Coordinates of C-alpha atoms in Angstrom, one line a residue:
M1216 CA 131.5 84.4 88.1
V1217 CA 129.3 81.8 90.2
D1218 CA 125.7 82.1 88.8
E1219 CA 123.6 83.0 92.1
K1220 CA 120.3 81.3 92.5
E1221 CA 117.1 83.2 91.9
V1222 CA 115.3 83.9 94.6
I1223 CA 111.4 84.1 94.2
L1224 CA 109.3 86.2 96.6
T1225 CA 106.1 88.0 96.8
H1226 CA 105.4 91.5 96.6
D1227 CA 104.8 92.0 100.7
G1228 CA 108.1 89.4 101.1
L1229 CA 110.0 91.9 98.7
L1230 CA 109.2 95.0 100.8
K1231 CA 110.3 93.4 103.8
L1232 CA 113.7 92.4 102.4
E1233 CA 113.8 96.1 101.4
E1234 CA 113.0 97.2 104.6
E1235 CA 115.3 95.2 106.8
L1236 CA 118.1 96.2 104.5
E1237 CA 117.5 100.2 104.7
F1238 CA 117.2 99.5 108.8
L1239 CA 120.0 97.7 108.8
K1240 CA 122.1 100.2 106.9
T1241 CA 120.8 103.2 108.4
H1242 CA 119.9 102.2 112.0
K1243 CA 121.7 99.2 113.3
R1244 CA 124.9 100.3 111.6
R1245 CA 125.1 103.2 113.1
E1246 CA 124.3 101.8 116.6
V1247 CA 127.2 99.0 116.5
A1248 CA 129.5 102.1 115.0
D1249 CA 128.4 103.9 118.2
R1250 CA 128.9 100.8 120.4
I1251 CA 132.4 100.5 118.8
K1252 CA 133.4 103.7 119.5
Q1253 CA 132.3 103.6 123.4
A1254 CA 133.8 100.6 124.0
I1255 CA 137.3 101.6 122.9
E1256 CA 137.0 105.1 125.0
F1257 CA 137.0 102.4 127.8
G1258 CA 140.3 101.8 127.2
D1259 CA 142.5 98.6 126.8
I1260 CA 140.2 96.8 123.7
S1261 CA 142.4 93.4 124.3
E1262 CA 140.2 92.7 127.1
N1263 CA 136.9 94.5 126.4
S1264 CA 133.9 92.3 126.1
E1265 CA 132.0 95.3 124.7
Y1266 CA 134.2 96.0 122.2
E1267 CA 134.4 92.2 121.2
D1268 CA 130.4 92.0 121.5
A1269 CA 129.9 95.1 119.4
K1270 CA 132.7 94.0 116.8
N1271 CA 130.3 90.2 116.4
E1272 CA 127.9 92.5 115.8
Q1273 CA 129.1 94.5 113.1
A1274 CA 130.2 91.4 111.2
F1275 CA 126.9 89.7 111.4
I1276 CA 125.2 92.7 110.2
E1277 CA 127.8 93.2 107.4
G1278 CA 127.2 89.9 106.3
R1279 CA 123.4 90.3 106.6
I1280 CA 123.7 93.0 104.2
I1281 CA 125.9 91.5 101.6
T1282 CA 123.0 88.8 101.6
L1283 CA 120.4 90.6 101.0
E1284 CA 121.5 92.8 98.3
K1285 CA 122.5 89.6 96.6
M1286 CA 119.1 88.3 97.3
L1287 CA 117.4 91.1 95.9
R1288 CA 119.9 91.6 92.6
N1289 CA 118.3 88.0 91.9
V1290 CA 114.8 88.8 92.8
R1291 CA 111.8 87.5 91.0
V1292 CA 108.8 88.8 92.2
I1293 CA 105.8 86.4 91.7
D1294 CA 102.0 87.1 91.5
G1295 CA 99.4 84.4 93.2
N1296 CA 96.6 85.5 90.8
E1297 CA 98.1 84.0 88.4
G1298 CA 96.8 80.7 88.6
A1299 CA 93.6 81.4 90.5
A1300 CA 92.5 82.9 86.8
R1301 CA 92.9 79.3 86.2
N1302 CA 92.6 77.5 89.4
E1303 CA 95.9 76.1 89.1
V1304 CA 98.3 76.4 92.5
V1305 CA 101.2 78.6 91.5
L1306 CA 104.0 80.4 93.5
G1307 CA 102.2 83.2 95.4
S1308 CA 98.8 81.3 95.7
T1309 CA 96.7 80.3 98.8
I1310 CA 95.6 76.8 99.0
V1311 CA 93.2 75.3 101.6
I1312 CA 94.0 72.0 101.9
R1313 CA 92.1 68.9 103.8
D1314 CA 94.0 65.4 104.9
V1315 CA 92.2 62.6 103.2
E1316 CA 92.2 60.6 106.0
Y1317 CA 91.5 62.6 109.2
A1318 CA 89.4 65.4 107.5
D1319 CA 91.0 68.5 108.9
E1320 CA 91.9 71.1 106.8
V1321 CA 94.6 73.8 107.1
Q1322 CA 95.1 77.1 104.6
Y1323 CA 99.0 77.8 103.0
T1324 CA 100.2 80.3 100.9
I1325 CA 103.1 78.6 98.5
V1326 CA 106.6 81.1 98.9
G1327 CA 109.9 81.1 97.6
S1328 CA 112.0 79.5 99.9
A1329 CA 113.4 82.9 101.2
E1330 CA 110.1 84.0 102.3
A1331 CA 109.2 80.2 103.5
D1332 CA 107.7 80.4 107.3
P1333 CA 106.0 77.4 108.5
G1334 CA 104.3 78.6 111.8
S1335 CA 102.8 81.2 109.7
N1336 CA 101.8 78.8 107.3
R1337 CA 103.8 80.2 104.8
I1338 CA 105.6 77.0 102.9
S1339 CA 108.2 76.9 100.4
N1340 CA 107.9 75.5 96.8
E1341 CA 110.8 73.5 97.3
S1342 CA 109.2 71.7 100.6
P1343 CA 107.6 68.7 100.1
V1344 CA 103.6 69.8 100.2
G1345 CA 104.8 72.9 98.1
K1346 CA 106.0 70.6 95.6
A1347 CA 102.9 68.4 95.6
V1348 CA 100.6 71.0 95.3
L1349 CA 102.6 73.0 92.5
G1350 CA 100.5 72.7 89.4
Q1351 CA 97.8 71.1 90.4
I1352 CA 94.1 72.3 90.5
K1353 CA 90.9 72.4 92.9
G1354 CA 89.9 68.8 93.8
S1355 CA 93.3 66.9 93.1
I1356 CA 94.2 64.6 95.4
V1357 CA 98.2 64.9 96.4
E1358 CA 100.5 62.2 97.8
V1359 CA 103.3 63.7 100.1
T1360 CA 106.4 61.3 101.1
V1361 CA 107.0 61.8 104.7
P1362 CA 109.1 59.8 107.2
V1363 CA 106.0 57.9 108.6
G1364 CA 104.9 57.4 105.5
V1365 CA 102.6 59.0 102.5
L1366 CA 100.0 61.6 103.4
R1367 CA 97.2 62.1 101.3
Y1368 CA 95.6 65.6 100.6
E1369 CA 92.9 67.0 98.9
I1370 CA 92.8 70.6 97.5
V1371 CA 89.8 72.0 98.5
D1372 CA 89.9 75.9 97.7
I1373 CA 92.8 78.1 95.8
R1374 CA 93.3 82.0 96.0

């Protein structure tokens, strides 16, 4: 059997995935089964768009359940407090970085790729910024290569 990739999550991320899995198994499965049953009652399923839509949704839900179960089998929960005690950026750390050139500051939480959400300032340890800051200490200047060149950030705070 092929080794499955370790999934790194914060405690909150683990709870979210467990809640999503429970919701899909208990509510969505039943809801889609009811839709399929109702669509069958309409008669000929060969040209029944409601039936097709419900079957497609069922396939999506079952695929997502399988994906979540695999992720949860291979999960490692992280705690950012480990690095904070050493003043070092680790998975789970919340950091404040300042753009050296423009002095703009932004706060990020470094998480595993399964939990990344850049819109909520949760960046992956595999992202360019995530890779650059991991293992660094407060006051360090890191360089991040991007398509337009190299950006330089100072790590202002680690929580």
